[in-house]
mmCIF file of C-alpha atoms in Angstrom:
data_model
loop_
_atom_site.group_PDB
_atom_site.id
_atom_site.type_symbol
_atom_site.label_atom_id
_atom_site.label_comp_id
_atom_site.label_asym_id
_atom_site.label_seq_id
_atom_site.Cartn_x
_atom_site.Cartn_y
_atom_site.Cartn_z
ATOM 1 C CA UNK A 1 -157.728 153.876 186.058
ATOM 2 C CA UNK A 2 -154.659 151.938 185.531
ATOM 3 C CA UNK A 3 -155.161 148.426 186.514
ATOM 4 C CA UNK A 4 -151.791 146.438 188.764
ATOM 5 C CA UNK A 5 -151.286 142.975 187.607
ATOM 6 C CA UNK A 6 -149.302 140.097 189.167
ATOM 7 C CA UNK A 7 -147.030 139.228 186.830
ATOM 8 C CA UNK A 8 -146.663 135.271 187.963
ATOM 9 C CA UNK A 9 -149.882 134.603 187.660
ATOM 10 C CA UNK A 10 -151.717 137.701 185.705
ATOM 11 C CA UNK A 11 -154.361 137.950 188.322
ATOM 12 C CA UNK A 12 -155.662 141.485 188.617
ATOM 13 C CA UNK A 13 -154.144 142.579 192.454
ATOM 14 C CA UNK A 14 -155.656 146.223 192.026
ATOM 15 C CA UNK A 15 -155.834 149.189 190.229
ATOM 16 C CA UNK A 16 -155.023 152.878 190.924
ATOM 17 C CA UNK A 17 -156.440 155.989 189.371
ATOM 18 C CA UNK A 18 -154.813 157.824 186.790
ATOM 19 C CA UNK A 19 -154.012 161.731 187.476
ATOM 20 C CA UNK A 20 -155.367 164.159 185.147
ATOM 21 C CA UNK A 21 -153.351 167.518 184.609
ATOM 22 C CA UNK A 22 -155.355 169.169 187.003
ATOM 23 C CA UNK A 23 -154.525 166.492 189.473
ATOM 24 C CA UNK A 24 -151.076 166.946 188.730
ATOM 25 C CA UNK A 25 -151.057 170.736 189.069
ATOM 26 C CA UNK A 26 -153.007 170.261 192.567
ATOM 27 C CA UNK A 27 -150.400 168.159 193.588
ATOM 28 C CA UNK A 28 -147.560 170.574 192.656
ATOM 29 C CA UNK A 29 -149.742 173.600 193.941
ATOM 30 C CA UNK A 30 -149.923 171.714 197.877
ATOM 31 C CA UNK A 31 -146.086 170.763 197.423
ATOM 32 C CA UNK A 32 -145.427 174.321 196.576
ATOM 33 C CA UNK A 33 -148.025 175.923 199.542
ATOM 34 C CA UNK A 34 -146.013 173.311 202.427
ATOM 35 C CA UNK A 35 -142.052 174.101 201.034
ATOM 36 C CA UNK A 36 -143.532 177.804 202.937
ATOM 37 C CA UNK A 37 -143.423 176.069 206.261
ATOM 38 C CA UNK A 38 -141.338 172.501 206.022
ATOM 39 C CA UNK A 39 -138.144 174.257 204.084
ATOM 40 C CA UNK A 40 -138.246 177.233 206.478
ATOM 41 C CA UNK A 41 -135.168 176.011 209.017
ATOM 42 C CA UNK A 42 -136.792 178.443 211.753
ATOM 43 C CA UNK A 43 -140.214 176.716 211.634
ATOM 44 C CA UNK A 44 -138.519 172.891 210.726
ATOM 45 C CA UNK A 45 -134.867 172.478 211.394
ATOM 46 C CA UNK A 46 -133.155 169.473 210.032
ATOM 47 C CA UNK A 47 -133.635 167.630 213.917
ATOM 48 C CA UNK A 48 -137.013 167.871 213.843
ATOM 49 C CA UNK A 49 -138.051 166.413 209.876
ATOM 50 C CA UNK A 50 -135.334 163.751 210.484
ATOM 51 C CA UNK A 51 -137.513 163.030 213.996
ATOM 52 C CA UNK A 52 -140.195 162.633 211.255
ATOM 53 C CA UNK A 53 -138.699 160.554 209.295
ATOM 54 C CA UNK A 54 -137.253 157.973 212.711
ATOM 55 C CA UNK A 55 -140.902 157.376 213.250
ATOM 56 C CA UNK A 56 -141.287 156.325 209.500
ATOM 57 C CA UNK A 57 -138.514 154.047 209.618
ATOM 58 C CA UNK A 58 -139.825 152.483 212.506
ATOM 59 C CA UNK A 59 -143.430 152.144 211.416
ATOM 60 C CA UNK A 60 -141.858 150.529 207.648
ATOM 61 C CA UNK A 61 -139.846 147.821 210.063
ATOM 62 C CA UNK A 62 -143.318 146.876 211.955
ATOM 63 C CA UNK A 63 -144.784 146.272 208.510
ATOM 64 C CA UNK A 64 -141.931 144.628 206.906
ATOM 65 C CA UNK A 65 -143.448 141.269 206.124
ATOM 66 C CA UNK A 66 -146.215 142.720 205.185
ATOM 67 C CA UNK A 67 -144.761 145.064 202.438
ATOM 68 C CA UNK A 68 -142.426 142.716 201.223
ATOM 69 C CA UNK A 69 -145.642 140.232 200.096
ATOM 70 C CA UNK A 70 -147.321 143.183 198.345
ATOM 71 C CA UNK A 71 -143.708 143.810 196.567
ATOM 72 C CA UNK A 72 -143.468 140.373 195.577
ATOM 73 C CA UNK A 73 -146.872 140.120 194.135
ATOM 74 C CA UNK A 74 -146.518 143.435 192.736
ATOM 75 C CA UNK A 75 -143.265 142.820 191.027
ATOM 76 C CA UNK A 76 -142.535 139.683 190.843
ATOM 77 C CA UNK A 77 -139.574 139.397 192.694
ATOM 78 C CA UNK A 78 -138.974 136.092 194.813
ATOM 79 C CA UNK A 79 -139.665 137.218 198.548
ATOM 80 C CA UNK A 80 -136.469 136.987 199.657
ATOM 81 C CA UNK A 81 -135.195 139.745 197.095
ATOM 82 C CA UNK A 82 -138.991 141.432 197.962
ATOM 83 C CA UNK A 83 -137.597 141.785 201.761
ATOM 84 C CA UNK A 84 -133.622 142.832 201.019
ATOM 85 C CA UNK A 85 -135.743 145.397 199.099
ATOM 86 C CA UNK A 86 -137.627 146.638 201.894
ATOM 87 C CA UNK A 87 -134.671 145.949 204.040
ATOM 88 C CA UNK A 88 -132.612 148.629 201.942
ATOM 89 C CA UNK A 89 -135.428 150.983 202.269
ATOM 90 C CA UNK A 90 -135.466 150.932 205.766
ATOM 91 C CA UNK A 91 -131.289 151.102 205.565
ATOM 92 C CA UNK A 92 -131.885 154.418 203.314
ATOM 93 C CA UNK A 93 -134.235 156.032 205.645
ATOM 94 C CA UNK A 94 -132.443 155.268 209.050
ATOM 95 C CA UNK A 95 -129.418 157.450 206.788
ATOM 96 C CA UNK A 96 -131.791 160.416 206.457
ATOM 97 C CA UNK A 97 -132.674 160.004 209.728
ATOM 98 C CA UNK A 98 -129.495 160.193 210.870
ATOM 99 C CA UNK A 99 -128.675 163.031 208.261
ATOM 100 C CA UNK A 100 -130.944 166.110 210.368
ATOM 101 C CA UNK A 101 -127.880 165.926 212.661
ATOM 102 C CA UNK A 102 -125.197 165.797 210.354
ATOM 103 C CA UNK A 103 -123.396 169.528 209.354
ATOM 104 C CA UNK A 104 -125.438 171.117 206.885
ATOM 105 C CA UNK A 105 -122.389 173.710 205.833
ATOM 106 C CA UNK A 106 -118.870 174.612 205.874
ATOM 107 C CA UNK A 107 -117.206 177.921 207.099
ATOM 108 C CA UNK A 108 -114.489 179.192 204.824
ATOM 109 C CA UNK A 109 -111.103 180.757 205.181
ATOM 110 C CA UNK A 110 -111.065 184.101 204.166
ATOM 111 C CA UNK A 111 -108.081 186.519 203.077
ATOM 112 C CA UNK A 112 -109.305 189.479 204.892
ATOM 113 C CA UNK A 113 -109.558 188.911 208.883
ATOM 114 C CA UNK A 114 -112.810 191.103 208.894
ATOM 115 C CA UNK A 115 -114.663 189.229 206.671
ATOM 116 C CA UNK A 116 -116.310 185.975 207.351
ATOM 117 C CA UNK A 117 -117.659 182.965 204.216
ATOM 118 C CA UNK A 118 -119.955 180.196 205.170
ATOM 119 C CA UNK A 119 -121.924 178.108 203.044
ATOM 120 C CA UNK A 120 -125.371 176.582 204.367
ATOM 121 C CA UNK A 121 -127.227 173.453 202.579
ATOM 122 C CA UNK A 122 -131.131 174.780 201.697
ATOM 123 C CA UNK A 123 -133.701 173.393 200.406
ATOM 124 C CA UNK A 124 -134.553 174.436 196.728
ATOM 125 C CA UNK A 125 -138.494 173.490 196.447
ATOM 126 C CA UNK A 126 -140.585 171.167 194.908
ATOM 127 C CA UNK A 127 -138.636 167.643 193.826
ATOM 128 C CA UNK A 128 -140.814 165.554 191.491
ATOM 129 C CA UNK A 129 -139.888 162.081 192.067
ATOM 130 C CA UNK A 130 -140.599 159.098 189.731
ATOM 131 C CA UNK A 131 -139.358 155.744 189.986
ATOM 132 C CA UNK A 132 -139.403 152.528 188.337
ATOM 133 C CA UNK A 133 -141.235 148.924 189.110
ATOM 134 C CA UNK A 134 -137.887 146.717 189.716
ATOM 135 C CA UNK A 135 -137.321 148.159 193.202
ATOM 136 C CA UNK A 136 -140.635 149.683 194.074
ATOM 137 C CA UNK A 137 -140.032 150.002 197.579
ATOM 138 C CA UNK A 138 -136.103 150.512 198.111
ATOM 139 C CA UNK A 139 -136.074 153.574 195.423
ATOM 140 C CA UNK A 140 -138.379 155.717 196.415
ATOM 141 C CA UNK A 141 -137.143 155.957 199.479
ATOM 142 C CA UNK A 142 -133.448 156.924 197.935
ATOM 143 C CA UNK A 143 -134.966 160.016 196.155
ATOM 144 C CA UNK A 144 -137.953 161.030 198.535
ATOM 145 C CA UNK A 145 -136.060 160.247 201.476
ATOM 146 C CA UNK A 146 -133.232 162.679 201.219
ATOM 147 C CA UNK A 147 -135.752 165.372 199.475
ATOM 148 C CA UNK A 148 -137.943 165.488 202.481
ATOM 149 C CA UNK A 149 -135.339 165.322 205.602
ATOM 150 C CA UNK A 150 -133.665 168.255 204.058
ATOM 151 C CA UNK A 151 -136.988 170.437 203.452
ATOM 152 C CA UNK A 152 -137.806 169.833 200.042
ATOM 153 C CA UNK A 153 -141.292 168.868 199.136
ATOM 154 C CA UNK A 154 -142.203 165.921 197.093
ATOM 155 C CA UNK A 155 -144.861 165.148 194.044
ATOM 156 C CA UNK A 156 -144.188 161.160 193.653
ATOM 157 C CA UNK A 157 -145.126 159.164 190.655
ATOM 158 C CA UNK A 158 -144.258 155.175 191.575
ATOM 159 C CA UNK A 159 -144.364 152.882 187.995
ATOM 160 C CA UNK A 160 -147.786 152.373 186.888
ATOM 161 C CA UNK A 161 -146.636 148.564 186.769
ATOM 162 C CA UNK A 162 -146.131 148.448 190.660
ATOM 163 C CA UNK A 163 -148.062 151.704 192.334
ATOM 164 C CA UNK A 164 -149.155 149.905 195.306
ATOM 165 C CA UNK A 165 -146.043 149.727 196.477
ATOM 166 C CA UNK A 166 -145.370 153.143 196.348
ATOM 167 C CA UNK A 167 -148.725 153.753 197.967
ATOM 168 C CA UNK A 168 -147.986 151.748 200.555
ATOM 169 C CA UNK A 169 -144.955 153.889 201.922
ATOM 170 C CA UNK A 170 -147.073 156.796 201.074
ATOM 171 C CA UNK A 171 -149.835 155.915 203.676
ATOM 172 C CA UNK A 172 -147.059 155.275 206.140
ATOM 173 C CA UNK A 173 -145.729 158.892 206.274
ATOM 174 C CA UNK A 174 -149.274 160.247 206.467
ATOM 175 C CA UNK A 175 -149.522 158.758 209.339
ATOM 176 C CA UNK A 176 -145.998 159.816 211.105
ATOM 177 C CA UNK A 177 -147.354 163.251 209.385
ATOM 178 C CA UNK A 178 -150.151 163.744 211.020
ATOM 179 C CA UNK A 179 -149.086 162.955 214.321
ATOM 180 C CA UNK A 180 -146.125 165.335 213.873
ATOM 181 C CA UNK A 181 -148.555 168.401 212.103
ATOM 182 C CA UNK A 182 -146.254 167.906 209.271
ATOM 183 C CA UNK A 183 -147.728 170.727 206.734
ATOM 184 C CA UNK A 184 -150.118 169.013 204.490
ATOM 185 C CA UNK A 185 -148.405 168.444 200.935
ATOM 186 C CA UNK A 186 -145.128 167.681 201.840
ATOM 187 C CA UNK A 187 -145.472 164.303 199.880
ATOM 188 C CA UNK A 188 -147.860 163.849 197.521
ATOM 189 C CA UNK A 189 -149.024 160.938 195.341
ATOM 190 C CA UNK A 190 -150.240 160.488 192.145
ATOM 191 C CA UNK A 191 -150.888 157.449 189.594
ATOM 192 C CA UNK A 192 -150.054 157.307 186.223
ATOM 193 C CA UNK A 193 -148.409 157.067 182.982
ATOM 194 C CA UNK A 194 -145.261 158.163 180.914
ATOM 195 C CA UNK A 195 -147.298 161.355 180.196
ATOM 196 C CA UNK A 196 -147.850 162.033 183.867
ATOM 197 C CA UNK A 197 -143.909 161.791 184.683
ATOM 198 C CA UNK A 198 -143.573 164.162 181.540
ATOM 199 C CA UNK A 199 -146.198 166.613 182.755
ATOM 200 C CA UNK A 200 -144.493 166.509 186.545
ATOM 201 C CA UNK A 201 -141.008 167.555 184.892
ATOM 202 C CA UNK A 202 -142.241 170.089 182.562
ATOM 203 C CA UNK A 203 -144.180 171.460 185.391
ATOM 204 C CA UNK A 204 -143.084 175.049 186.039
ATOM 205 C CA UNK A 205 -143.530 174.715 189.683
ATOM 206 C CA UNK A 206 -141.217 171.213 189.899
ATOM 207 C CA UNK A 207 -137.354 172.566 190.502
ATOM 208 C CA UNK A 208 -135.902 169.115 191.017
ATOM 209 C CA UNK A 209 -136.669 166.035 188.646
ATOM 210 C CA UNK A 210 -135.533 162.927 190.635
ATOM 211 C CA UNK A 211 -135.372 159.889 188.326
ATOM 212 C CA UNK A 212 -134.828 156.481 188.030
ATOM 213 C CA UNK A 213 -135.354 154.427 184.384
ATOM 214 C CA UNK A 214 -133.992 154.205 181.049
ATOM 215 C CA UNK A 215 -131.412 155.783 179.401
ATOM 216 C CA UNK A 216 -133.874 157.344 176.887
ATOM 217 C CA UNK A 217 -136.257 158.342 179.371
ATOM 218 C CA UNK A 218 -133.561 160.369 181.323
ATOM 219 C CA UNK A 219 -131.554 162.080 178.371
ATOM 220 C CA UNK A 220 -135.051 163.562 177.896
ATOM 221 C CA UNK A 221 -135.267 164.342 181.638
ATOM 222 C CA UNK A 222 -132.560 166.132 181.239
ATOM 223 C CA UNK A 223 -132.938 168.116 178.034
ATOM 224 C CA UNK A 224 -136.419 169.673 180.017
ATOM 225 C CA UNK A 225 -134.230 170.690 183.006
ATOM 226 C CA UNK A 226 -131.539 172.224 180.644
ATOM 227 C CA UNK A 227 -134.179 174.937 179.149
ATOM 228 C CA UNK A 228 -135.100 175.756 182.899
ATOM 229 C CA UNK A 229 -132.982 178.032 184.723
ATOM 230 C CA UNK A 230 -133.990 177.036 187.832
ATOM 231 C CA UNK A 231 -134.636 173.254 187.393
ATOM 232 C CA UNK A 232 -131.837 170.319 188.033
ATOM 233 C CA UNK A 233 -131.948 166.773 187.191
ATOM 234 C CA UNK A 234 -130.993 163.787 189.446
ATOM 235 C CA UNK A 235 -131.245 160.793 187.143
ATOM 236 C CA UNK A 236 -129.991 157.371 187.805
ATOM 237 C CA UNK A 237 -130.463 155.240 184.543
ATOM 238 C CA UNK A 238 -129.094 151.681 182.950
ATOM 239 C CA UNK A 239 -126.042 150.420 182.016
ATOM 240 C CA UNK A 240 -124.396 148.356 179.796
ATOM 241 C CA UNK A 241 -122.585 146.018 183.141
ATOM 242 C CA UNK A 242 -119.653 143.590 182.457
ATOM 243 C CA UNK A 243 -118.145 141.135 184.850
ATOM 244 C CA UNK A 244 -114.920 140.435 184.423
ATOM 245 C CA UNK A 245 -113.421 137.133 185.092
ATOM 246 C CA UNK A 246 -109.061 137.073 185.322
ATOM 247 C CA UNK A 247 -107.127 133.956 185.010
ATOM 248 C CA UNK A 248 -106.496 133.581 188.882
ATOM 249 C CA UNK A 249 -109.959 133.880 189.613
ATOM 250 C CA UNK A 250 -111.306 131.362 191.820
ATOM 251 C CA UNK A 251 -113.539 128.988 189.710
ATOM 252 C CA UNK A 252 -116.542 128.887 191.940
ATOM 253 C CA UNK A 253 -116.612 132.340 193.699
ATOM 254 C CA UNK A 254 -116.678 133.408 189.607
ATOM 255 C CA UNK A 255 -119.291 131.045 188.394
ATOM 256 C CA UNK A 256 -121.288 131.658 191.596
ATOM 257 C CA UNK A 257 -121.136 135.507 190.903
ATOM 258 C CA UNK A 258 -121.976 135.229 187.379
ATOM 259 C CA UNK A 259 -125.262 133.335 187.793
ATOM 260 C CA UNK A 260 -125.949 135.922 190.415
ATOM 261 C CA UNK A 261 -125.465 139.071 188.897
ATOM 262 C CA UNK A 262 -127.036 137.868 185.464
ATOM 263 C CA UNK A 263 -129.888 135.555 186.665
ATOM 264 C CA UNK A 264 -131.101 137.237 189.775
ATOM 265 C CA UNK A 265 -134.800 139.111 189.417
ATOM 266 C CA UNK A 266 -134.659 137.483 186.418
ATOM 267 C CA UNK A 267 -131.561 140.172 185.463
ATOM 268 C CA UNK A 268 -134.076 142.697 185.389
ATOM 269 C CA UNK A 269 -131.534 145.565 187.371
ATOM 270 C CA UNK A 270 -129.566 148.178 185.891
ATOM 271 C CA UNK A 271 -126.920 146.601 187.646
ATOM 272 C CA UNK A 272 -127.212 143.109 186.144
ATOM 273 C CA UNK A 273 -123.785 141.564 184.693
ATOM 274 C CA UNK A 274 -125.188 141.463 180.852
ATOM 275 C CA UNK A 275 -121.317 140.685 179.489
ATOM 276 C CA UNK A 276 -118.973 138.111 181.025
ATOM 277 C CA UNK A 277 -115.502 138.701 179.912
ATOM 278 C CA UNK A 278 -113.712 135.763 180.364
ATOM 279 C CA UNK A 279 -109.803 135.433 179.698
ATOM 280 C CA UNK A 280 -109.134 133.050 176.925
ATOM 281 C CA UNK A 281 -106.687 130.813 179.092
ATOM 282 C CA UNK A 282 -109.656 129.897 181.476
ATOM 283 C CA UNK A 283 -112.601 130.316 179.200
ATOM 284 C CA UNK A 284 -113.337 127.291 178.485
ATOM 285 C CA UNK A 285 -113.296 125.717 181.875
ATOM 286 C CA UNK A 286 -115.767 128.898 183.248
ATOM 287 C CA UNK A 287 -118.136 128.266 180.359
ATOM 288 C CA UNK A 288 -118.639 124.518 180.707
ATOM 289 C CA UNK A 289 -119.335 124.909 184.888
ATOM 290 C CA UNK A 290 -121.284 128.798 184.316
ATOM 291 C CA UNK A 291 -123.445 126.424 181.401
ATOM 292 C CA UNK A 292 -124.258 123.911 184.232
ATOM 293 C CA UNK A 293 -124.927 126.429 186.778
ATOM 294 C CA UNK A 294 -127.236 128.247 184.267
ATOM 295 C CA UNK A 295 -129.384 124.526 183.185
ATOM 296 C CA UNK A 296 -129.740 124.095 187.470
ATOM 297 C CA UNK A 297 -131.371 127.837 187.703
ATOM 298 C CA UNK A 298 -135.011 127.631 188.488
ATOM 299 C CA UNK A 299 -137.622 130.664 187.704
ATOM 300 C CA UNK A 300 -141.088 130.035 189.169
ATOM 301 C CA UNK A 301 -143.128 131.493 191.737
ATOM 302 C CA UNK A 302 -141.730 134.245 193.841
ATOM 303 C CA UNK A 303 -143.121 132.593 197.064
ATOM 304 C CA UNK A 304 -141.383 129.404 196.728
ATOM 305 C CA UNK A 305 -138.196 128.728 198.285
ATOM 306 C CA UNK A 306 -137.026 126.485 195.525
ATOM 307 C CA UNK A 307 -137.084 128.770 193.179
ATOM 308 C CA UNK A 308 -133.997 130.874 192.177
ATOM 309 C CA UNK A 309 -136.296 133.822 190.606
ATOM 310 C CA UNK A 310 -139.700 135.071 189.282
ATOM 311 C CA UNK A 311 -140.804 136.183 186.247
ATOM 312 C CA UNK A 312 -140.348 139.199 183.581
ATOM 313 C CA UNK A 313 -142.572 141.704 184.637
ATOM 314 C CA UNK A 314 -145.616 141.813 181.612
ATOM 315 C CA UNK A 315 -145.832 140.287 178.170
ATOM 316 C CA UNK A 316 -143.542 143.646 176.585
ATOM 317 C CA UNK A 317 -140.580 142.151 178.532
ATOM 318 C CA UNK A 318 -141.189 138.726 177.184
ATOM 319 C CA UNK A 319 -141.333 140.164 173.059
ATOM 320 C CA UNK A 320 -138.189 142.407 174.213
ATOM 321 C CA UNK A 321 -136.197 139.133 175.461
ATOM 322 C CA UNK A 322 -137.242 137.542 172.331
ATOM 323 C CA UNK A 323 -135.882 140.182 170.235
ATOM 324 C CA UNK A 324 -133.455 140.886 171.875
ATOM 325 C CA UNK A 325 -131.905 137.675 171.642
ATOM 326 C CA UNK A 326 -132.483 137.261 168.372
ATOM 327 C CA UNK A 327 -130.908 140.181 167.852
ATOM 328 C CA UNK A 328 -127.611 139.113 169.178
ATOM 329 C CA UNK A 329 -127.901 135.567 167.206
ATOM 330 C CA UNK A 330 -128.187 138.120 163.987
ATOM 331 C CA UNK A 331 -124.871 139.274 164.532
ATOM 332 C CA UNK A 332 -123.079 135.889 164.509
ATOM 333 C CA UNK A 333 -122.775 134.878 167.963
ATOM 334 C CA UNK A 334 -122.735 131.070 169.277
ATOM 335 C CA UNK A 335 -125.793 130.029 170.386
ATOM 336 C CA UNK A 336 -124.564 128.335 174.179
ATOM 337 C CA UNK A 337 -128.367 128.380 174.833
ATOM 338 C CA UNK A 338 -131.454 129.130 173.355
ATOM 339 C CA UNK A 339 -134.723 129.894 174.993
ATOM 340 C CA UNK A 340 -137.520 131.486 172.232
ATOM 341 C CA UNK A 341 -140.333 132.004 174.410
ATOM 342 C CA UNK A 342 -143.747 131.267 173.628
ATOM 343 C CA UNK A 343 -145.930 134.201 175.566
ATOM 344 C CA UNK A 344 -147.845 131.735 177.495
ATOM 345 C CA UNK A 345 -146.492 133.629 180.155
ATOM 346 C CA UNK A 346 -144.028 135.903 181.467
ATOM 347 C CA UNK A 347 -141.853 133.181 182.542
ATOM 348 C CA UNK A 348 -138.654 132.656 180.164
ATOM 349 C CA UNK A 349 -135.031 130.824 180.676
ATOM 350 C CA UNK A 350 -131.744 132.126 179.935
ATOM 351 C CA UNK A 351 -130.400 132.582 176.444
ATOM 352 C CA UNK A 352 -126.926 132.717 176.297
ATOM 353 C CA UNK A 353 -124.220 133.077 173.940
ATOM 354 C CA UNK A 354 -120.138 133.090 173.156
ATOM 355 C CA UNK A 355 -118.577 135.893 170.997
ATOM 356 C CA UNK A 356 -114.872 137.529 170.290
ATOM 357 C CA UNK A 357 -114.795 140.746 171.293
ATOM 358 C CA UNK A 358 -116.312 142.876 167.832
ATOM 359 C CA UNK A 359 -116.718 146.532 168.539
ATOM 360 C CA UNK A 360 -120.070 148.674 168.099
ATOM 361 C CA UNK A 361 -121.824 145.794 167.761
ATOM 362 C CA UNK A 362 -125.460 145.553 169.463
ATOM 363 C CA UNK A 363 -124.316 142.716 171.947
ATOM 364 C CA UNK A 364 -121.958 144.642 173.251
ATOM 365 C CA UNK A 365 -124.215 148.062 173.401
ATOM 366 C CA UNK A 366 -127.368 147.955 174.252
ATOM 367 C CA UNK A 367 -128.531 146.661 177.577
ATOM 368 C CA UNK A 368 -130.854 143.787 177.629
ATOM 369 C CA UNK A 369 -132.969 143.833 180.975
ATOM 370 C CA UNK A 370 -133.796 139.916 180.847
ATOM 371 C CA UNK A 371 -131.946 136.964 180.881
#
């Protein structure tokens, strides 16, 4: 099995067992058997899944608190980003709710009066949907959410690093399922590793691959899809995020969302500011107050209230902040600050640096995913 560690305090929380390929091919086999009856509009029309998926929304808001603790211990975010999580799941799903009753096609102008174009949204099959640890609640819910309110069925993998999580909303729609008679397989959940996810998306019986991860990870996501006629690829992956800071900024809004964007969750989101591109007229006075702001920032345990954020998520994080910042220092840049840290633990402070803008250089390139 594949054991779930809290990564504040390294205390086993659980563990989950691993699929095997027949597992895997089970799964996609009771995905493929319900798309029969939940993606056949005359047996489930778009009102009646997005009914289904009301009653999850509603059961996920009853158990709010209670998720965002397990997310928090799970991940390591502080609770307060562990419940905008959940509350952005909930936000996602009250959309797809809302979606069954949206139009679901367009009729078209045609040039010969007897003649009459529409176009109708369908449902193509089996999605297989595999997400990452950072927002183990929030982004399942973006990919299954849609998949299932507009018929598709749904193999989900959550990150081995925070499966309980993923479990968690799992449970939750078996139980609006089975109230509903909701075909059995319409979401289905299995554990595992990378070679699971790779074994889901080679899967002849998987038509959409619904990802969220690295930028390696999804080029290869895609290359699979692109020898498959009849698979597609929805992949949302990292980026390389700047913020940029203009002369007529204010001072404080600036500084404020700088320490935000690169410090919160411990900068570990694809949407965390990794450059801060300052103009030179006001670049020294940002860097002296965005250096203060940076020595106040506090990373301890996700369930106090003092704290700012939590830690990396395991001890590969910690040896990739290490490198990575010493690969920056390699290429010449001032050392503002400099954290090495020492592996006790998966707690580390902000390195950060001051360098002219040099082209292709790794600094500028490749995105770091800790502080």
């Amino acid at each position: 099995g594949c054991v779930v560690f809290n990564p504040s305090t390294e205390e086993v929380i659980g563990s989950v067992p691993i699929a095997g390929h027949r597992d895997l091919d089970d799964a996609v086999d009771a995905a493929e058997c319900a798309f029969r009856v939940w993606g056949d509009n005359s047996r489930w029309s778009w009102v009646r899944r997005a009914a289904v998926m009301n009653e999850v929304v509603q059961l996920v808001e009853a158990h709010q608190k209670e998720i965002a603790y397990l997310v928090a211990r799970e991940s390591g975010k502080h609770l307060d980003e562990a419940n905008a999580d959940v509350v952005e799941g909930i936000h996602m799903l009250q959309y797809c709710a809302g979606r069954g009753r949206h139009p679901i096609g367009h009729k078209i102008a045609s040039e010969i009066s007897e003649k009459e174009s529409e176009t109708y949204l369908d449902p193509r099959g089996v999605c297989a949907v595999i997400t990452p640890w950072n927002f183990p609640f929030a982004i399942p819910t973006w990919l299954i959410g849609p998949a299932l309110v507009s018929g598709n069925t749904v193999v989900f993998k959550p990150s081995e690093e925070t499966p309980l999580s993923g479990q968690f909303l799992v449970d939750l729609f078996h139980q609006v399922a089975e109230k509903h008679r909701v075909p059995a397989g319409a979401l289905n959940l299995v554990h595992g590793l990378g070679d699971q996810g790779e074994y889901l998306v080679r899967h002849a019986g998987t038509i959409g691959q619904l990802f969220t991860g690295s930028q390696a990870v999804g080029r290869k996501v895609r290359r699979i899809c692109a020898e498959h006629p009849n698979k597609f690829a929805v992949c949302e992956l990292g980026g390389k995020n700047s913020l940029i800071i203009m002369s007529d900024a204010r001072m404080d809004l600036a500084v404020a969302a700088a320490v935000l964007s690169a410090y919160k969750t411990a900068h570990q989101r694809c949407v965390s500011a990794d450059l801060l591109i300052v103009d030179e007229k006001i670049e020294p006075e940002f860097t002296a107050q965005f250096l203060a702001a940076t020595d106040r920032v506090r990373f301890g345990d996700p369930f106090d209230e003092a704290m700012f954020a939590g830690p990396l998520i395991n001890r590969k994080a910690v040896y990739k902040f290490n490198m990575h910042g010493a690969s920056v220092k390699s290429e010449g840049a001032e050392v503002l600050r400099w954290h090495e840290a020492d592996g006790a633990s998966n707690f580390v402070r902000p390195n950060v640096f001051r360098m002219p803008y040099r082209p292709h250089t790794f600094t500028l390139r490749q995105e770091a995913f800790t502080p």
